[in-house]
Coordinates of C-alpha atoms in Angstrom, one line a residue:
Chain R
X1 CA 0.0 0.0 0.0
X2 CA 1.6 3.3 -1.0
X3 CA 1.3 6.6 0.9
X4 CA -1.6 7.9 -1.3
X5 CA -3.6 4.7 -0.7
X6 CA -2.8 4.9 3.1
X7 CA -3.9 8.6 3.2
X8 CA -7.1 7.8 1.4
X9 CA -7.9 4.9 3.6
X10 CA -7.2 6.9 6.7
X11 CA -9.6 9.7 5.4
X12 CA -12.3 7.1 4.9
X13 CA -11.6 5.6 8.3
X14 CA -11.9 9.0 10.0
X15 CA -15.1 9.8 8.1
X16 CA -16.5 6.4 9.1
X17 CA -15.7 7.0 12.7
X18 CA -17.2 10.5 12.4
X19 CA -20.3 9.2 10.6
X20 CA -19.7 11.4 7.6
X21 CA -18.7 8.7 5.1
X22 CA -21.0 9.0 2.0
X23 CA -22.5 5.9 0.3
X24 CA -20.1 6.0 -2.6
X25 CA -17.1 6.3 -0.3
X26 CA -18.5 3.5 1.9
X27 CA -18.8 1.2 -1.1
X28 CA -15.2 2.0 -2.2
X29 CA -14.0 1.4 1.4
X30 CA -15.9 -2.0 1.5
X31 CA -14.3 -3.0 -1.8
X32 CA -10.9 -2.2 -0.5
X33 CA -11.4 -4.0 2.8
X34 CA -12.8 -7.1 1.0
X35 CA -9.9 -7.5 -1.3
X36 CA -6.8 -6.1 0.5
X37 CA -5.6 -7.7 3.7
X38 CA -3.1 -4.9 4.3
X39 CA -5.9 -2.4 4.0
X40 CA -7.9 -4.3 6.5
X41 CA -5.1 -4.3 9.1
X42 CA -4.5 -0.6 8.4
X43 CA -8.2 0.2 8.8
X44 CA -8.4 -1.9 12.0
X45 CA -5.4 -0.2 13.5
X46 CA -7.2 3.1 13.0
X47 CA -10.4 1.8 14.7
X48 CA -8.2 0.5 17.5
X49 CA -6.7 4.0 17.9
X50 CA -10.2 5.5 18.1
X51 CA -11.3 2.8 20.5
X52 CA -8.2 3.1 22.7
X53 CA -8.7 6.8 23.1
X54 CA -12.4 6.4 23.8
X55 CA -11.6 3.8 26.5
X56 CA -8.6 5.7 28.0
X57 CA -10.6 8.9 28.6
X58 CA -14.1 7.5 29.2
X59 CA -13.8 7.8 33.0
X60 CA -15.3 5.5 35.5
X61 CA -16.8 2.2 34.5
X62 CA -17.6 1.0 38.0
X63 CA -19.8 3.8 39.2
X64 CA -22.4 2.9 41.7
X65 CA -25.6 4.9 40.9
X66 CA -27.7 5.3 44.0
X67 CA -25.2 3.3 46.1
X68 CA -22.9 5.1 48.3
X69 CA -19.7 3.9 50.1
X70 CA -21.7 4.1 53.3
X71 CA -24.1 1.4 52.4
X72 CA -21.3 -0.9 51.5
X73 CA -20.1 -0.8 55.1
X74 CA -22.6 -3.3 56.7
X75 CA -23.4 -6.9 56.0
X76 CA -27.0 -5.9 55.9
X77 CA -26.4 -3.6 53.0
X78 CA -24.2 -6.2 51.2
X79 CA -27.1 -8.6 51.3
X80 CA -29.3 -5.9 49.7
X81 CA -26.7 -5.1 47.1
X82 CA -26.3 -8.8 46.2
X83 CA -30.1 -9.0 45.9
X84 CA -30.1 -6.0 43.6
X85 CA -27.3 -7.5 41.6
X86 CA -29.3 -10.6 41.0
X87 CA -32.4 -8.7 40.2
X88 CA -31.6 -5.3 38.7
X89 CA -35.2 -4.4 38.0
X90 CA -36.2 -4.3 41.7
X91 CA -35.3 -0.6 41.7
X92 CA -33.9 1.8 39.2
X93 CA -30.4 2.9 39.5
X94 CA -30.5 6.4 38.1
X95 CA -28.8 7.6 34.9
X96 CA -26.6 5.8 32.6
X97 CA -22.9 6.8 32.8
X98 CA -22.3 6.9 29.1
X99 CA -21.2 10.2 27.8
X100 CA -22.1 11.9 24.5
X101 CA -19.2 11.7 22.2
X102 CA -20.1 13.8 19.2
X103 CA -16.6 13.6 17.6
X104 CA -17.0 14.9 14.1
X105 CA -20.4 15.4 12.7
X106 CA -22.1 12.2 13.7
X107 CA -25.8 11.8 12.9
X108 CA -27.9 12.6 15.9
X109 CA -29.4 9.7 17.8
X110 CA -33.2 9.7 18.0
X111 CA -34.1 10.7 21.4
X112 CA -36.7 8.0 21.9
X113 CA -34.2 5.3 21.2
X114 CA -31.6 6.8 23.5
X115 CA -34.1 7.1 26.3
X116 CA -35.5 3.7 25.8
X117 CA -32.1 2.2 26.4
X118 CA -31.2 4.6 29.1
X119 CA -33.4 2.9 31.7
X120 CA -32.5 -0.6 31.0
X121 CA -28.8 0.1 30.5
X122 CA -28.5 2.0 33.7
X123 CA -29.6 -1.2 35.4
X124 CA -27.1 -3.2 33.3
X125 CA -24.3 -0.9 34.3
X126 CA -25.4 -1.1 37.9
X127 CA -25.4 -4.8 37.9
X128 CA -21.8 -4.9 36.8
X129 CA -20.9 -2.0 38.9
X130 CA -22.5 -3.5 42.0
X131 CA -20.9 -6.9 41.3
X132 CA -17.5 -5.3 40.9
X133 CA -18.0 -3.1 44.0
X134 CA -19.1 -6.0 46.2
X135 CA -16.1 -8.0 45.0
X136 CA -13.8 -5.1 45.7
X137 CA -15.4 -4.4 49.0
X138 CA -15.0 -8.1 50.0
X139 CA -11.4 -7.8 49.1
X140 CA -10.8 -4.9 51.4
X141 CA -11.0 -2.2 48.7
X142 CA -10.2 1.4 49.1
X143 CA -11.9 2.8 46.0
X144 CA -9.6 5.8 46.0
X145 CA -6.1 4.5 46.7
X146 CA -4.7 6.2 49.8
X147 CA -8.1 7.9 50.5
X148 CA -8.5 6.1 53.8
X149 CA -6.6 7.0 56.9
X150 CA -4.7 3.8 57.1
X151 CA -1.0 3.4 56.7
X152 CA 0.6 4.5 53.4
X153 CA 2.4 1.7 51.6
X154 CA 3.6 3.6 48.5
X155 CA 3.7 7.0 46.9
X156 CA 3.4 7.9 43.2
X157 CA 6.7 9.1 41.9
X158 CA 5.8 9.5 38.3
X159 CA 2.8 9.0 36.0
X160 CA 2.6 8.8 32.3
X161 CA -0.4 9.5 32.0
X162 CA -1.9 7.2 34.6
X163 CA -5.6 7.0 35.3
X164 CA -7.4 5.1 38.0
X165 CA -10.5 3.1 37.1
X166 CA -12.7 5.7 38.8
X167 CA -11.6 8.2 36.2
X168 CA -9.3 10.2 38.3
X169 CA -5.8 11.1 37.0
X170 CA -3.0 9.6 39.0
X171 CA -1.2 12.4 40.7
X172 CA 2.5 12.6 41.6
X173 CA 3.0 12.3 45.4
X174 CA -0.4 10.6 45.7
X175 CA -0.3 8.0 48.5
X176 CA -1.5 4.5 48.1
X177 CA -2.7 2.6 51.1
X178 CA -4.0 -0.8 52.0
X179 CA -6.6 -2.2 49.7
X180 CA -7.4 -2.6 46.0
X181 CA -6.6 -0.3 43.2
X182 CA -7.4 -0.5 39.6
X183 CA -5.2 1.4 37.1
X184 CA -7.2 1.9 33.9
X185 CA -4.4 3.1 31.7
X186 CA -0.9 4.6 31.6
X187 CA 2.3 3.9 33.4
X188 CA 2.8 4.6 37.1
X189 CA 6.0 4.5 39.1
X190 CA 5.5 3.9 42.8
X191 CA 7.9 4.1 45.6
X192 CA 7.2 1.8 48.5
X193 CA 8.6 1.2 51.9
X194 CA 12.3 0.5 52.1
X195 CA 12.7 2.2 48.8
X196 CA 11.2 -0.6 46.7
X197 CA 10.3 0.8 43.2
X198 CA 7.3 -0.5 41.3
X199 CA 6.4 0.3 37.7
X200 CA 2.8 -0.6 37.0
X201 CA 1.5 -0.7 33.5
X202 CA -2.2 -0.2 33.0
X203 CA -4.6 -1.7 32.8
X204 CA -3.8 -3.5 36.0
X205 CA -5.7 -4.4 39.2
X206 CA -3.9 -5.0 42.4
X207 CA -4.2 -5.0 46.2
X208 CA -1.7 -3.9 48.8
X209 CA -1.8 -6.4 51.6
X210 CA 1.0 -4.8 53.6
X211 CA 4.0 -2.7 52.9
X212 CA 6.0 -5.7 51.6
X213 CA 3.2 -7.6 50.0
X214 CA 1.3 -6.9 46.8
X215 CA -1.4 -9.0 45.2
X216 CA -1.6 -8.6 41.5
X217 CA -5.0 -9.7 39.9
X218 CA -4.2 -8.6 36.4
X219 CA -1.8 -6.5 34.5
X220 CA 2.0 -6.0 34.8
X221 CA 4.3 -4.8 37.4
X222 CA 8.1 -4.5 37.6
X223 CA 9.7 -4.5 41.1
X224 CA 13.1 -3.2 41.8
X225 CA 14.6 -3.5 45.3
X226 CA 17.3 -1.1 46.5
X227 CA 20.7 -2.7 47.2
X228 CA 20.8 -4.7 50.4
X229 CA 17.0 -5.0 50.7
X230 CA 14.9 -8.1 49.9
X231 CA 11.7 -9.8 50.9
X232 CA 9.1 -8.0 48.8
X233 CA 6.3 -10.4 47.7
X234 CA 4.1 -10.3 44.6
X235 CA 1.3 -12.7 44.9
X236 CA -1.0 -13.8 42.1
X237 CA -3.9 -16.2 42.0
X238 CA -1.6 -19.2 41.4
X239 CA 1.8 -18.0 42.3
X240 CA 3.8 -16.3 45.0
X241 CA 7.0 -14.5 44.0
X242 CA 9.4 -13.5 46.7
X243 CA 12.3 -11.3 45.8
X244 CA 15.7 -12.2 47.1
X245 CA 17.3 -8.9 46.3
X246 CA 16.6 -8.2 42.7
X247 CA 14.6 -6.7 39.8
X248 CA 11.8 -8.7 38.3
X249 CA 8.6 -8.4 36.4
X250 CA 5.3 -10.2 37.1
X251 CA 2.3 -10.2 34.7
X252 CA -1.2 -11.7 34.8
X253 CA -2.7 -11.7 31.4
X254 CA -6.4 -11.4 30.7
X255 CA -6.5 -15.1 29.8
X256 CA -5.0 -16.0 33.2
X257 CA -1.4 -16.8 32.2
X258 CA 0.9 -15.6 34.9
X259 CA 4.6 -14.9 34.2
X260 CA 7.6 -13.9 36.1
X261 CA 10.9 -12.7 34.6
X262 CA 14.0 -11.9 36.5
X263 CA 16.3 -9.1 35.4
X264 CA 18.7 -9.0 38.3
X265 CA 19.5 -11.1 41.4
X266 CA 17.1 -13.9 42.3
X267 CA 13.5 -14.6 43.1
X268 CA 11.7 -17.5 44.7
X269 CA 8.5 -18.7 43.1
X270 CA 6.0 -21.0 44.7
X271 CA 3.0 -22.5 42.9
X272 CA -0.3 -22.3 44.8
X273 CA -1.7 -25.6 43.6
X274 CA 1.3 -27.8 44.1
X275 CA 3.4 -25.9 46.5
X276 CA 6.3 -26.5 44.1
X277 CA 9.0 -23.9 44.7
X278 CA 11.7 -22.8 42.4
X279 CA 14.5 -20.2 42.5
X280 CA 15.0 -18.1 39.4
X281 CA 18.1 -16.2 38.6
X282 CA 18.7 -13.2 36.4
X283 CA 17.9 -13.9 32.7
X284 CA 15.3 -16.5 33.4
X285 CA 11.5 -16.6 33.2
X286 CA 8.7 -18.8 34.3
X287 CA 5.1 -19.2 33.0
X288 CA 2.2 -20.4 35.2
X289 CA -0.7 -21.6 33.1
X290 CA -4.3 -21.1 34.1
X291 CA -4.2 -24.6 35.4
X292 CA -1.4 -23.7 37.8
X293 CA 1.3 -25.6 36.0
X294 CA 4.8 -24.0 36.1
X295 CA 7.0 -24.1 33.1
X296 CA 10.2 -22.4 32.0
X297 CA 9.6 -19.6 29.6
X298 CA 11.7 -17.7 27.1
X299 CA 13.4 -14.6 28.6
X300 CA 12.4 -11.6 26.5
X301 CA 14.2 -8.5 27.6
X302 CA 11.6 -6.0 26.6
X303 CA 8.6 -7.9 27.7
X304 CA 8.2 -5.6 30.6
X305 CA 8.6 -1.8 30.7
X306 CA 11.4 -1.3 33.3
X307 CA 11.8 2.4 33.1
X308 CA 9.7 5.5 32.5
X309 CA 10.2 6.4 28.8
X310 CA 11.9 9.5 27.7
X311 CA 9.5 12.5 27.3
X312 CA 10.3 15.9 25.9
X313 CA 13.9 14.8 25.7
X314 CA 14.3 14.4 29.4
X315 CA 14.9 11.1 31.2
X316 CA 11.9 10.1 33.3
X317 CA 13.7 7.8 35.6
Chain X
X1 CA -1.8 -17.0 47.5
X2 CA -5.5 -16.6 46.7
X3 CA -8.1 -19.2 46.2
X4 CA -10.9 -17.4 44.5
X5 CA -14.6 -18.5 44.6
X6 CA -16.1 -18.8 41.1
X7 CA -17.8 -15.4 41.1
X8 CA -14.6 -13.7 42.3
X9 CA -12.7 -15.3 39.5
X10 CA -15.4 -14.3 37.0
X11 CA -15.4 -10.7 38.1
X12 CA -11.6 -10.6 38.0
X13 CA -11.8 -11.9 34.4
X14 CA -14.5 -9.4 33.6
X15 CA -12.6 -6.4 35.0
X16 CA -9.4 -7.5 33.3
X17 CA -11.1 -8.0 29.9
X18 CA -13.6 -5.2 29.8
X19 CA -11.3 -2.9 27.7
X20 CA -10.8 -5.7 25.2
X21 CA -14.6 -6.1 24.8
X22 CA -15.1 -2.3 24.5
X23 CA -12.4 -2.1 21.8
X24 CA -13.8 -5.1 20.0
X25 CA -17.2 -3.4 19.7
X26 CA -15.5 -0.5 17.9
X27 CA -14.4 -2.9 15.2
X28 CA -18.1 -3.4 14.3
X29 CA -19.8 -0.1 15.3
X30 CA -18.2 3.3 14.8
X31 CA -20.4 5.5 16.9
X32 CA -19.3 5.9 20.5
X33 CA -22.8 6.2 21.9
X34 CA -23.8 2.9 20.2
X35 CA -20.6 1.2 21.5
X36 CA -21.4 2.4 25.1
X37 CA -24.9 1.0 24.8
X38 CA -23.7 -2.3 23.4
X39 CA -20.9 -2.5 26.0
X40 CA -23.4 -2.2 28.8
X41 CA -25.7 -4.8 27.2
X42 CA -22.8 -7.1 26.8
X43 CA -21.7 -6.7 30.4
X44 CA -25.2 -7.5 31.6
X45 CA -25.3 -10.6 29.5
X46 CA -21.9 -11.7 30.6
X47 CA -22.9 -11.4 34.2
X48 CA -26.2 -13.2 33.7
X49 CA -24.5 -16.0 31.7
X50 CA -21.5 -16.3 33.9
X51 CA -22.3 -19.9 34.9
X52 CA -22.0 -20.9 31.3
X53 CA -18.4 -19.7 31.0
X54 CA -16.0 -22.7 31.0
X55 CA -12.3 -21.7 31.1
X56 CA -11.5 -25.2 29.8
X57 CA -13.2 -24.4 26.5
X58 CA -11.4 -21.2 25.7
X59 CA -10.3 -17.7 26.7
X60 CA -12.7 -15.4 28.5
X61 CA -12.0 -12.6 26.0
X62 CA -13.1 -14.8 23.1
X63 CA -16.3 -15.8 24.9
X64 CA -17.0 -12.2 25.9
X65 CA -16.4 -10.9 22.4
X66 CA -18.6 -13.6 20.9
X67 CA -21.4 -12.4 23.1
X68 CA -20.7 -8.8 22.2
X69 CA -20.8 -9.8 18.5
X70 CA -24.3 -11.3 19.1
X71 CA -25.5 -8.0 20.5
X72 CA -24.0 -6.2 17.5
X73 CA -25.9 -8.6 15.1
X74 CA -29.2 -7.8 16.9
X75 CA -28.3 -4.1 16.8
X76 CA -27.6 -4.3 13.1
X77 CA -31.1 -5.8 12.5
X78 CA -32.8 -3.1 14.6
X79 CA -30.8 -0.1 13.3
X80 CA -30.0 -1.2 9.7
X81 CA -32.0 1.6 8.2
X82 CA -30.7 4.3 10.4
X83 CA -27.0 3.6 10.5
X84 CA -24.3 3.6 7.9
X85 CA -22.6 0.5 9.0
X86 CA -20.2 -1.6 6.9
X87 CA -21.8 -4.7 5.4
X88 CA -22.0 -7.8 7.5
X89 CA -19.6 -9.5 5.1
X90 CA -16.9 -6.8 5.7
X91 CA -17.7 -6.8 9.5
X92 CA -17.1 -10.6 9.7
X93 CA -13.9 -10.3 7.7
X94 CA -12.6 -7.6 10.1
X95 CA -13.4 -9.8 13.1
X96 CA -11.5 -12.6 11.4
X97 CA -8.5 -10.4 10.6
X98 CA -8.5 -9.1 14.1
X99 CA -8.0 -12.6 15.3
X100 CA -10.0 -14.6 17.8
X101 CA -7.3 -14.2 20.5
X102 CA -7.2 -10.4 20.0
X103 CA -3.4 -10.4 19.6
X104 CA -3.5 -7.7 16.9
X105 CA -5.7 -5.6 19.1
X106 CA -3.3 -6.0 22.1
X107 CA -0.4 -5.0 19.9
X108 CA -2.3 -1.9 18.7
X109 CA -3.2 -1.1 22.3
X110 CA 0.4 -1.2 23.4
X111 CA 1.6 0.7 20.3
X112 CA -1.0 3.4 21.1
X113 CA 0.3 3.7 24.7
X114 CA 3.8 4.0 23.4
X115 CA 2.8 6.7 21.0
X116 CA 0.6 8.6 23.5
X117 CA 3.7 8.8 25.7
X118 CA 5.4 10.7 23.0
X119 CA 2.6 13.1 22.2
X120 CA 3.3 16.8 23.0
X121 CA 1.4 17.9 26.0
X122 CA -0.8 20.4 24.1
X123 CA -1.9 17.7 21.7
X124 CA -2.5 15.3 24.5
X125 CA -4.6 17.9 26.3
X126 CA -6.8 18.4 23.2
X127 CA -7.3 14.7 22.7
X128 CA -8.1 14.2 26.3
X129 CA -10.6 17.1 26.3
X130 CA -12.3 15.9 23.1
X131 CA -12.7 12.3 24.2
X132 CA -13.4 13.1 27.9
X133 CA -15.8 15.9 27.4
X134 CA -17.4 14.1 24.5
X135 CA -19.1 16.9 22.8
X136 CA -16.7 18.7 20.6
X137 CA -18.7 21.9 20.6
X138 CA -18.4 22.4 24.3
X139 CA -14.7 21.6 24.1
X140 CA -14.3 24.1 21.3
X141 CA -16.3 26.8 23.1
X142 CA -14.1 26.3 26.2
X143 CA -11.0 26.7 24.0
X144 CA -12.4 29.7 22.1
X145 CA -12.3 27.9 18.8
X146 CA -14.8 26.7 16.3
X147 CA -15.9 23.1 16.4
X148 CA -14.7 22.7 12.9
X149 CA -11.3 24.0 13.6
X150 CA -11.0 21.7 16.7
X151 CA -12.2 18.7 14.7
X152 CA -9.5 19.4 12.1
X153 CA -6.9 19.6 14.9
X154 CA -8.1 16.4 16.4
X155 CA -8.1 14.6 13.1
X156 CA -4.5 15.8 12.5
X157 CA -3.4 14.5 15.9
X158 CA -5.1 11.2 15.3
X159 CA -3.2 10.9 12.0
X160 CA 0.1 11.6 13.9
X161 CA -0.8 8.9 16.5
X162 CA -1.8 6.5 13.8
X163 CA 1.4 7.0 11.8
X164 CA 3.3 6.3 15.0
X165 CA 1.2 3.2 15.7
X166 CA 1.7 1.8 12.2
X167 CA 5.5 2.4 12.5
X168 CA 5.7 0.7 15.9
X169 CA 3.6 -2.2 14.7
X170 CA 5.8 -2.6 11.6
X171 CA 8.9 -2.6 13.8
X172 CA 7.3 -5.5 15.6
X173 CA 9.1 -5.1 18.9
X174 CA 6.0 -4.8 21.1
X175 CA 5.9 -7.7 23.4

């Protein structure tokens, strides 16, 4: 595909996204997509760009319409919440959280259609939100990291551009305390107790259990201990990784694969199911399948982001 | 180490995969309002049908995207006369090209993050305002510019980001 073809295809893609593609252009686009695999990938990558931006900046997806933090504090309320999650039509949850996104000159949505959906979808959103909230609450969540008055386990050193799942931007110097956090996007550098450095790549969900103990439910984190320090633990659903003075990365993929890769020093890994323990040294990697089976994996240097990238010509880390 | 009850595991999977489902919907439906509607319908179905998910039979993302695609098929039938969607044949081909495992999508996602990190702050601010605020007109009014001028800027920045993504994808060093 030459540059003219690429430019034309991108114009069509942009008009398609904006809703301004005319029928003749749409027919031409369809012909191109049906016959040219390279054009399909190019077009798809543009849709991924648009989708990625929409996701990145869409804000909270676990809002709790009509449900405050306060009524998550008692078992009685939890029962009610669970009942509501099972039967969303018992009460209405308020307005849908979707936002108008009139990028370009998209055709207006008929009001009746939008309103028809608004009621049922607000319940749908609430079901997921409630389910997620209950789950987070049961796991000791602090919906805003560091918002409670408990001990601080880490402080944000840098963010590029990180965003929590509740839509807030991650701020430098923000403290992160005990409980769950969900990083929707971006790259965040945290400094924990004893000088441990963690680089978290969004999307990621984790939970601080104590100052030396992080549970990673999904996503990617790289841990770097200062010289002379050790003992930091990253726990996943099927594995426990204990640093023995080192730098290592741990990832939990959406499909459930868990991976540890050691960049420096050593780590000890322990499988939850079998109790099998292994010590890994620098330059090695291990994969834990969704069934809990441990197996050596290829060490791929750039599998994890280990440093904040350069920005504006200045080193970030 | 954690031993998660089934619903816990399901919600973990749901939270971990929701951006994949959301992005998948954009493959088939261009308008953001429609994607938001379909995303929420899909989430509800996933939750209601959670007992039917069998991790032995395949990845959660594939199962979730298949459910999302069913919602899109219904949506196409309902809205066929109103919307300028691509033909079903093209849509199916795009889904196939994207790949059941969503590897291409994940590579694009990582490439986008890489490219966003290199975007000048004023471009980043405009993109964020446009997508966050949603309505381009209000963003333009706040910036003292016409909606048309702002849209042209946004389009130009998306082209810069897309060029960067295509280059990063071609280099193929996104793990």
